[in-house]
Amino acid sequence: MIRELHNKLINKEITSVELTQQYFDAISKKDGDVHAYLTLTKEEALEQAKKVDEKISRGEEIGIIEGIPCAIKDNICIKNIRTTASSKILDNYIAPYDATVVEKIREAGAVILGKTNLDEFAMGSSTETSAYGATKNPYDNERVPGGTSGGSAAAVSADMAVWSLGSDTGGSIRQPASFCGVVGLKPTYGRVSRYGLMAMASSFDQIGPMTKTVEDTAIILSIISGKDNMDATSAPDFGKKYEDYLTGEIKGMKIGIVKEYLESLNKEMKTEMEKVIERYKKLGAEICEIELPNAKYALPTYYIIQPSEVSSNLARFDGIKYGMRADDKEKTNTADLGGLPRTLLETYLDTRKYNLGAEVKRRIMLGTYALSSGYYDAYYLRAQKVRTLIRKDFEKAFQKVDVILTPTTPTPAFKIGEKTQDPLQMYLEDIFTITANIAGIPAVSVPCGMIEWEGKQLPAGFQLMGKWFDEENLLCVAHAFEVNCTE
Ligand code: GLN
């Protein structure tokens, strides 16, 4: 899709301003229902589009994403633009700098349409914990788009952006991608700089592309990846062009499957997965059974380490350094204050009490508990040890296979409100995606068609996980399915 639009631009079949305007028209038409966007940056977008058009009319060459409209998740900083992470605590926060990924896509000439909705601070699986209201699934407005990058997924799915950026800590790119019928990649930990991504759980977080096709994901990855001096965990990628590896040829490649994963599925998802496996066999891949014996501990491991990192990372939102401060209407105990100014401690407490949502508070409390003296060894340290075991499972599996195929989610999109009262049900959404974050490996969700679910036709996706820093083979296998799936 990106390549097609790029060709239209250089052949002067459309201008970037026209293209950008078309997308804003689509947003005005559809986003009232979907609510994918929190902020639109129309003026800046049209200005950038105009610059690209001038370049084209001067006969200058343009890059592959130059002049093409995209959307950015609202936990990624764009200089001088409101960046809320969907939290009331950052309601008034204007980012003073560009995230490295934003700097890179700006250099590449992308047109940024706006910022997209997410679960508050990227905690959730449905975009319902946003302080600014839920995003709806474009296929069925009564259902969630998935989360936490639900706004980014819905924007691409409903043609309100050509591509978008999301972030993924436990599945937040892949799960919404599968619910909305788009491609979503969580790169290897370190493949993409996290500088300017609001830190949630720093040892899991990665930024990645959400697109209509695997080729588009490869194109975006080539632009945003690489070593960044501002992020010590980022790794060099030597200017790799991931799109060059999409040969369509996967004969002899070994694809691992986990029997228990498939057996745990409902009938509809299982049938879909079997079709995907058949397709890969036809394409000449070898399907091998593998074991991930410690994967069953992935969810509890994540839900100890992740809140621990959250409790530390979110300590900075205290009403002093960033964003909102509790105002005088918001007092824990009005009578106690008796007209006196708050103490510093009261400012901290009230600011956090009134401006953070329930899920965020729950994680901060869980994490604080897991890290507290006396419990640290029993919870946090033990979870870190299990994390190593899970990583070792993957090391072993990847001696045998090139990629691992799993479902992305246990079911298609669920209804709005269905899981909000039961955090554990919500956490179970991450069951297939979370291991990739724990091990740090790359993983992509690829659409595999529509399935009949609760009387509706809804998109389904499958997940491929790859070896560390082997996005080229991972995307090659994903792409081979995509280009052959209509046969
Ligand atoms: N659902 C997971 C959580 O709530 C993952 C979120 C994410 O990937 N940002 O933590």
XYZ file of N, CA, C and O in Angstrom, residues 205-335:
524
model
N 9.122 -2.921 26.916
C 8.550 -1.988 25.932
C 9.304 -1.992 24.602
O 10.539 -1.952 24.588
N 8.585 -1.995 23.510
C 9.155 -1.731 22.189
C 8.129 -0.992 21.339
O 6.930 -1.262 21.443
N 8.616 -0.094 20.500
C 7.747 0.588 19.532
C 7.756 -0.244 18.254
O 8.787 -0.832 17.904
N 6.632 -0.289 17.561
C 6.614 -1.024 16.290
C 5.521 -0.532 15.365
O 4.614 0.191 15.780
N 5.619 -0.941 14.077
C 4.655 -0.506 13.067
C 3.340 -1.288 13.078
O 3.319 -2.461 13.418
N 2.261 -0.606 12.672
C 0.969 -1.238 12.439
C 0.535 -0.799 11.048
O 0.480 0.404 10.758
N 0.271 -1.772 10.187
C 0.085 -1.468 8.765
C -0.945 -2.393 8.128
O -1.376 -3.359 8.743
N -1.235 -2.114 6.851
C -2.166 -2.981 6.127
C -1.457 -4.214 5.584
O -2.083 -5.253 5.383
N -0.166 -4.105 5.281
C 0.539 -5.251 4.686
C 1.875 -5.491 5.398
O 2.412 -4.598 6.062
N 2.403 -6.706 5.208
C 3.698 -7.042 5.803
C 4.795 -6.194 5.155
O 5.731 -5.751 5.825
N 4.660 -5.951 3.854
C 5.680 -5.120 3.196
C 5.745 -3.733 3.845
O 6.827 -3.194 4.090
N 4.582 -3.166 4.131
C 4.560 -1.844 4.770
C 5.252 -1.890 6.139
O 5.978 -0.968 6.513
N 5.008 -2.966 6.883
C 5.664 -3.109 8.187
C 7.181 -3.141 8.006
O 7.923 -2.476 8.743
N 7.647 -3.877 7.002
C 9.090 -3.961 6.737
C 9.649 -2.580 6.379
O 10.720 -2.182 6.855
N 8.901 -1.857 5.564
C 9.356 -0.511 5.137
C 9.497 0.405 6.362
O 10.497 1.101 6.522
N 8.490 0.387 7.225
C 8.538 1.267 8.410
C 9.657 0.829 9.356
O 10.398 1.655 9.891
N 9.803 -0.482 9.528
C 10.848 -0.966 10.430
C 12.227 -0.495 9.957
O 13.057 -0.074 10.769
N 12.457 -0.542 8.649
C 13.762 -0.109 8.123
C 14.033 1.342 8.507
O 15.180 1.728 8.723
N 12.971 2.140 8.571
C 13.146 3.562 8.860
C 13.337 3.829 10.357
O 14.165 4.635 10.753
N 12.601 3.110 11.197
C 12.640 3.454 12.631
C 13.690 2.699 13.430
O 13.950 3.037 14.581
N 14.297 1.662 12.858
C 15.190 0.829 13.672
C 16.606 1.397 13.728
O 16.938 2.336 13.014
N 17.423 0.823 14.587
C 18.846 1.189 14.630
C 19.305 1.724 15.965
O 18.508 2.023 16.863
N 20.604 1.819 16.079
C 21.242 2.276 17.315
C 20.939 3.754 17.554
O 20.954 4.556 16.620
N 20.660 4.077 18.802
C 20.393 5.461 19.159
C 21.177 5.775 20.430
O 21.049 5.061 21.425
N 21.955 6.817 20.392
C 22.743 7.175 21.575
C 21.876 7.544 22.768
O 22.337 7.539 23.899
N 20.619 7.872 22.522
C 19.728 8.246 23.614
C 19.084 7.035 24.289
O 18.337 7.187 25.242
N 19.294 5.842 23.748
C 18.749 4.635 24.370
C 19.838 3.568 24.408
O 20.168 2.949 23.395
N 20.371 3.367 25.623
C 21.512 2.458 25.770
C 21.152 1.015 25.415
O 22.031 0.197 25.168
N 19.855 0.682 25.390
C 19.491 -0.695 25.042
C 19.263 -0.884 23.545
O 18.927 -1.967 23.102
N 19.415 0.176 22.770
C 19.168 0.027 21.326
C 20.387 -0.605 20.652
O 21.510 -0.456 21.113
N 20.124 -1.321 19.572
C 21.192 -2.070 18.903
C 21.370 -1.608 17.457
O 20.388 -1.196 16.828
N 22.583 -1.674 16.933
C 22.805 -1.258 15.536
C 22.137 -2.222 14.559
O 22.034 -3.411 14.857
N 21.640 -1.735 13.448
C 21.119 -2.680 12.445
C 21.740 -2.455 11.063
O 21.307 -3.025 10.080
N 22.760 -1.625 11.034
C 23.591 -1.448 9.835
C 22.774 -1.124 8.593
O 23.028 -1.625 7.498
N 21.745 -0.306 8.793
C 20.976 0.179 7.646
C 20.256 -0.904 6.861
O 20.028 -0.768 5.660
N 19.873 -1.955 7.554
C 19.183 -3.061 6.889
C 17.887 -2.591 6.247
O 17.158 -1.798 6.826
N 17.592 -3.116 5.051
C 16.303 -2.831 4.405
C 15.476 -4.110 4.491
O 15.661 -5.039 3.709
N 14.583 -4.131 5.466
C 13.839 -5.374 5.721
C 12.963 -5.774 4.538
O 12.708 -6.949 4.318
N 12.539 -4.768 3.769
C 11.653 -5.093 2.641
C 12.380 -5.913 1.566
O 11.768 -6.610 0.774
N 13.715 -5.844 1.554
C 14.472 -6.603 0.546
C 14.478 -8.104 0.820
O 14.912 -8.886 -0.009
N 14.053 -8.477 2.029
C 14.095 -9.906 2.380
C 12.774 -10.618 2.107
O 12.646 -11.810 2.354
N 11.799 -9.882 1.589
C 10.472 -10.488 1.382
C 10.422 -11.170 0.019
O 9.863 -10.648 -0.940
N 11.028 -12.347 -0.051
C 11.183 -13.017 -1.336
C 9.965 -13.844 -1.710
O 9.813 -14.247 -2.858
N 9.107 -14.148 -0.743
C 7.973 -15.050 -1.011
C 8.402 -16.508 -0.980
O 7.584 -17.412 -1.093
N 9.661 -16.733 -0.794
C 10.230 -18.088 -0.864
C 10.531 -18.601 0.545
O 11.373 -18.051 1.244
N 9.804 -19.633 0.972
C 10.060 -20.149 2.325
C 10.253 -21.663 2.313
O 10.159 -22.311 3.356
N 10.499 -22.207 1.125
C 10.695 -23.665 1.034
C 11.784 -24.122 1.989
O 12.856 -23.529 2.043
N 11.496 -25.174 2.740
C 12.517 -25.739 3.628
C 12.642 -25.033 4.959
O 13.349 -25.496 5.846
N 11.950 -23.918 5.105
C 12.017 -23.236 6.403
C 11.265 -24.055 7.437
O 10.252 -24.689 7.132
N 11.751 -23.982 8.659
C 11.102 -24.774 9.713
C 10.239 -23.881 10.602
O 10.725 -22.914 11.179
N 8.962 -24.246 10.677
C 8.024 -23.477 11.498
C 7.611 -24.323 12.697
O 7.098 -25.433 12.539
N 7.851 -23.814 13.888
C 7.517 -24.553 15.106
C 6.083 -24.289 15.543
O 5.591 -23.164 15.425
N 5.411 -25.330 16.003
C 4.085 -25.118 16.607
C 4.060 -25.759 18.000
O 4.771 -26.722 18.253
N 3.235 -25.188 18.873
C 3.140 -25.689 20.247
C 1.772 -26.364 20.387
O 0.739 -25.703 20.289
N 1.820 -27.683 20.567
C 0.581 -28.465 20.569
C -0.433 -27.966 21.615
O -1.611 -27.788 21.314
N 0.052 -27.696 22.821
C -0.897 -27.298 23.884
C -1.609 -25.990 23.532
O -2.747 -25.778 23.907
N -0.893 -25.101 22.847
C -1.522 -23.838 22.450
C -2.720 -24.118 21.550
O -3.792 -23.565 21.727
N -2.514 -24.987 20.573
C -3.577 -25.252 19.608
C -4.729 -25.983 20.274
O -5.900 -25.707 20.013
N -4.370 -26.906 21.162
C -5.423 -27.679 21.834
C -6.281 -26.819 22.758
O -7.436 -27.134 23.011
N -5.697 -25.722 23.231
C -6.449 -24.872 24.165
C -7.483 -23.995 23.454
O -8.287 -23.336 24.099
N -7.458 -24.006 22.124
C -8.303 -23.047 21.393
C -9.749 -23.512 21.228
O -10.018 -24.715 21.228
N -10.651 -22.540 21.075
C -12.033 -22.877 20.715
C -12.063 -23.334 19.254
O -11.093 -23.156 18.511
N -13.205 -23.916 18.875
C -13.324 -24.566 17.565
C -12.997 -23.608 16.411
O -12.226 -23.926 15.511
N -13.557 -22.395 16.480
C -13.397 -21.451 15.366
C -11.930 -21.044 15.176
O -11.423 -21.036 14.057
N -11.268 -20.708 16.271
C -9.875 -20.272 16.165
C -8.985 -21.446 15.741
O -8.026 -21.278 14.986
N -9.314 -22.621 16.247
C -8.516 -23.803 15.923
C -8.580 -24.091 14.416
O -7.560 -24.342 13.773
N -9.793 -24.025 13.874
C -9.963 -24.260 12.440
C -9.123 -23.255 11.651
O -8.462 -23.601 10.669
N -9.141 -22.003 12.097
C -8.394 -20.951 11.414
C -6.888 -21.253 11.452
O -6.182 -21.119 10.455
N -6.422 -21.670 12.627
C -4.995 -21.982 12.781
C -4.612 -23.184 11.917
O -3.531 -23.216 11.329
N -5.501 -24.161 11.845
C -5.194 -25.332 11.009
C -5.062 -24.938 9.548
O -4.203 -25.438 8.832
N -5.907 -23.995 9.141
C -5.818 -23.512 7.746
C -4.468 -22.831 7.507
O -3.861 -22.982 6.461
N -4.028 -22.047 8.498
C -2.743 -21.338 8.360
C -1.606 -22.368 8.238
O -0.734 -22.255 7.370
N -1.670 -23.400 9.069
C -0.629 -24.437 9.036
C -0.617 -25.127 7.667
O 0.442 -25.330 7.058
N -1.817 -25.451 7.163
C -1.920 -26.095 5.843
C -1.294 -25.220 4.756
O -0.562 -25.687 3.890
N -1.613 -23.934 4.836
C -1.087 -22.980 3.843
C 0.453 -22.991 3.877
O 1.106 -23.037 2.848
N 0.990 -22.973 5.058
C 2.454 -22.983 5.167
C 3.052 -24.289 4.649
O 4.106 -24.292 4.020
N 2.355 -25.389 4.889
C 2.852 -26.676 4.361
C 2.886 -26.612 2.838
O 3.851 -27.015 2.209
N 1.805 -26.087 2.270
C 1.720 -25.971 0.806
C 2.851 -25.112 0.258
O 3.322 -25.329 -0.854
N 3.230 -24.110 1.024
C 4.299 -23.213 0.561
C 5.678 -23.840 0.733
O 6.694 -23.209 0.442
N 5.699 -25.046 1.253
C 6.975 -25.768 1.326
C 7.686 -25.672 2.658
O 8.835 -26.109 2.793
N 7.010 -25.099 3.664
C 7.655 -25.033 4.983
C 7.479 -26.368 5.691
O 6.532 -27.108 5.420
N 8.397 -26.633 6.587
C 8.290 -27.861 7.368
C 7.723 -27.493 8.739
O 8.247 -26.598 9.399
N 6.643 -28.164 9.131
C 6.020 -27.852 10.437
C 6.581 -28.817 11.490
O 6.549 -30.030 11.309
N 7.140 -28.270 12.555
C 7.740 -29.118 13.598
C 7.105 -28.786 14.937
O 6.922 -27.611 15.259
N 6.822 -29.817 15.697
C 6.308 -29.557 17.046
C 7.452 -29.157 17.965
O 8.513 -29.779 17.936
N 7.224 -28.122 18.769
C 8.245 -27.728 19.731
C 7.618 -27.617 21.118
O 6.390 -27.607 21.245
N 8.470 -27.531 22.105
C 7.948 -27.382 23.459
C 8.474 -26.107 24.099
O 9.640 -25.763 23.926
N 7.578 -25.438 24.807
C 7.987 -24.278 25.602
C 7.512 -24.575 27.026
O 6.489 -24.050 27.480
N 8.231 -25.432 27.739
C 7.707 -25.938 29.011
C 7.444 -24.863 30.051
O 6.559 -25.025 30.894
N 8.165 -23.766 29.996
C 7.962 -22.734 31.031
C 6.986 -21.633 30.615
O 6.731 -20.712 31.390
N 6.450 -21.751 29.381
C 5.541 -20.703 28.899
C 4.317 -20.578 29.796
O 3.726 -19.509 29.906
N 3.950 -21.655 30.468
C 2.760 -21.574 31.341
C 2.979 -20.625 32.521
O 2.023 -20.194 33.155
N 4.224 -20.280 32.778
C 4.499 -19.322 33.864
C 4.624 -17.882 33.355
O 4.926 -16.969 34.120
N 4.422 -17.716 32.049
C 4.685 -16.399 31.467
C 3.778 -15.308 32.053
O 4.249 -14.222 32.390
N 2.506 -15.624 32.170
C 1.563 -14.605 32.633
C 1.876 -14.155 34.073
O 2.035 -12.957 34.318
N 1.992 -15.092 35.033
C 2.362 -14.645 36.389
C 3.721 -13.951 36.440
O 3.888 -12.988 37.205
N 4.669 -14.402 35.634
C 5.991 -13.768 35.621
C 5.866 -12.310 35.178
O 6.385 -11.392 35.825
N 5.141 -12.132 34.085
C 4.949 -10.778 33.554
C 4.230 -9.894 34.569
O 4.617 -8.740 34.790
N 3.172 -10.448 35.182
C 2.376 -9.615 36.082
C 3.023 -9.414 37.460
O 2.411 -8.866 38.360
N 4.270 -9.857 37.610
C 5.085 -9.425 38.754
C 6.119 -8.401 38.287
O 6.246 -7.320 38.858
N 6.815 -8.739 37.196
C 7.891 -7.834 36.753
C 7.306 -6.533 36.191
O 7.800 -5.442 36.485
N 6.259 -6.660 35.375
C 5.698 -5.471 34.739
C 5.207 -4.451 35.784
O 5.633 -3.297 35.747
N 4.370 -4.844 36.755
C 3.952 -3.837 37.759
C 5.136 -3.288 38.561
O 5.128 -2.118 38.945
N 6.150 -4.113 38.802
C 7.319 -3.625 39.538
C 7.967 -2.471 38.775
O 8.287 -1.425 39.349
N 8.138 -2.677 37.467
C 8.754 -1.611 36.659
C 7.819 -0.408 36.571
O 8.262 0.740 36.575
N 6.517 -0.678 36.493
C 5.533 0.416 36.445
C 5.623 1.255 37.714
O 5.643 2.488 37.664
N 5.717 0.584 38.865
C 5.686 1.341 40.125
C 6.880 2.279 40.189
O 6.788 3.383 40.712
N 7.990 1.844 39.622
C 9.165 2.695 39.611
C 9.057 3.784 38.535
O 9.257 4.971 38.809
N 8.683 3.394 37.318
C 8.619 4.369 36.217
C 7.580 5.465 36.447
O 7.778 6.613 36.040
N 6.452 5.099 37.041
C 5.386 6.096 37.176
C 5.527 6.971 38.419
O 4.714 7.854 38.661
N 6.592 6.727 39.178
C 6.833 7.567 40.355
C 7.076 9.013 39.941
O 6.869 9.937 40.727
N 7.500 9.204 38.688
C 7.808 10.574 38.240
C 6.552 11.436 38.105
O 6.639 12.652 38.043
N 5.378 10.815 38.019
C 4.149 11.609 37.868
C 3.631 11.956 39.256
O 2.841 11.235 39.853
N 4.135 13.049 39.765
C 3.892 13.370 41.168
C 3.263 14.753 41.355
O 3.129 15.243 42.464
N 2.901 15.390 40.257
C 2.292 16.713 40.379
C 3.328 17.831 40.445
O 2.971 19.002 40.475
N 4.605 17.467 40.482
C 5.647 18.482 40.570
C 6.399 18.570 39.236
O 6.519 19.636 38.654
N 6.851 17.434 38.752
C 7.716 17.457 37.569
C 6.949 17.558 36.259
O 7.372 18.225 35.327
N 5.832 16.825 36.160
C 5.109 16.788 34.886
C 3.635 17.000 35.107
O 3.090 16.610 36.135
N 2.989 17.497 34.096
C 1.540 17.416 33.974
C 0.742 18.032 35.108
O 1.094 19.071 35.659
N -0.350 17.355 35.434
C -1.355 17.915 36.336
C -0.919 17.892 37.797
O -0.179 17.017 38.220
N -1.427 18.847 38.540
C -1.262 18.850 39.993
C -2.679 18.952 40.576
O -3.507 19.677 40.028
N -2.940 18.232 41.644
C -4.279 18.282 42.237
C -4.623 19.728 42.537
O -3.797 20.459 43.097
N -5.819 20.158 42.127
C -6.153 21.541 42.452
C -6.994 21.565 43.732
O -7.265 20.527 44.320
N -7.403 22.749 44.135
C -8.005 22.840 45.457
C -9.358 22.151 45.574
O -9.817 21.839 46.657
N -9.983 21.899 44.415
C -11.264 21.183 44.469
C -11.013 19.718 44.834
O -11.876 19.037 45.351
N -9.806 19.252 44.485
C -9.507 17.840 44.683
C -8.679 17.652 45.946
O -7.460 17.748 45.924
N -9.368 17.372 47.028
C -8.649 17.194 48.278
C -9.056 15.873 48.880
O -10.239 15.517 48.881
N -8.098 15.162 49.392
C -8.408 13.885 50.003
C -9.386 14.106 51.148
O -10.345 13.391 51.335
N -9.114 15.128 51.914
C -9.983 15.419 53.040
C -10.065 16.931 53.220
O -9.208 17.551 53.839
N -11.102 17.502 52.645
C -11.236 18.957 52.606
C -11.197 19.566 54.011
O -10.517 20.557 54.246
N -11.895 18.900 54.928
C -11.967 19.445 56.283
C -10.579 19.531 56.904
O -10.222 20.528 57.539
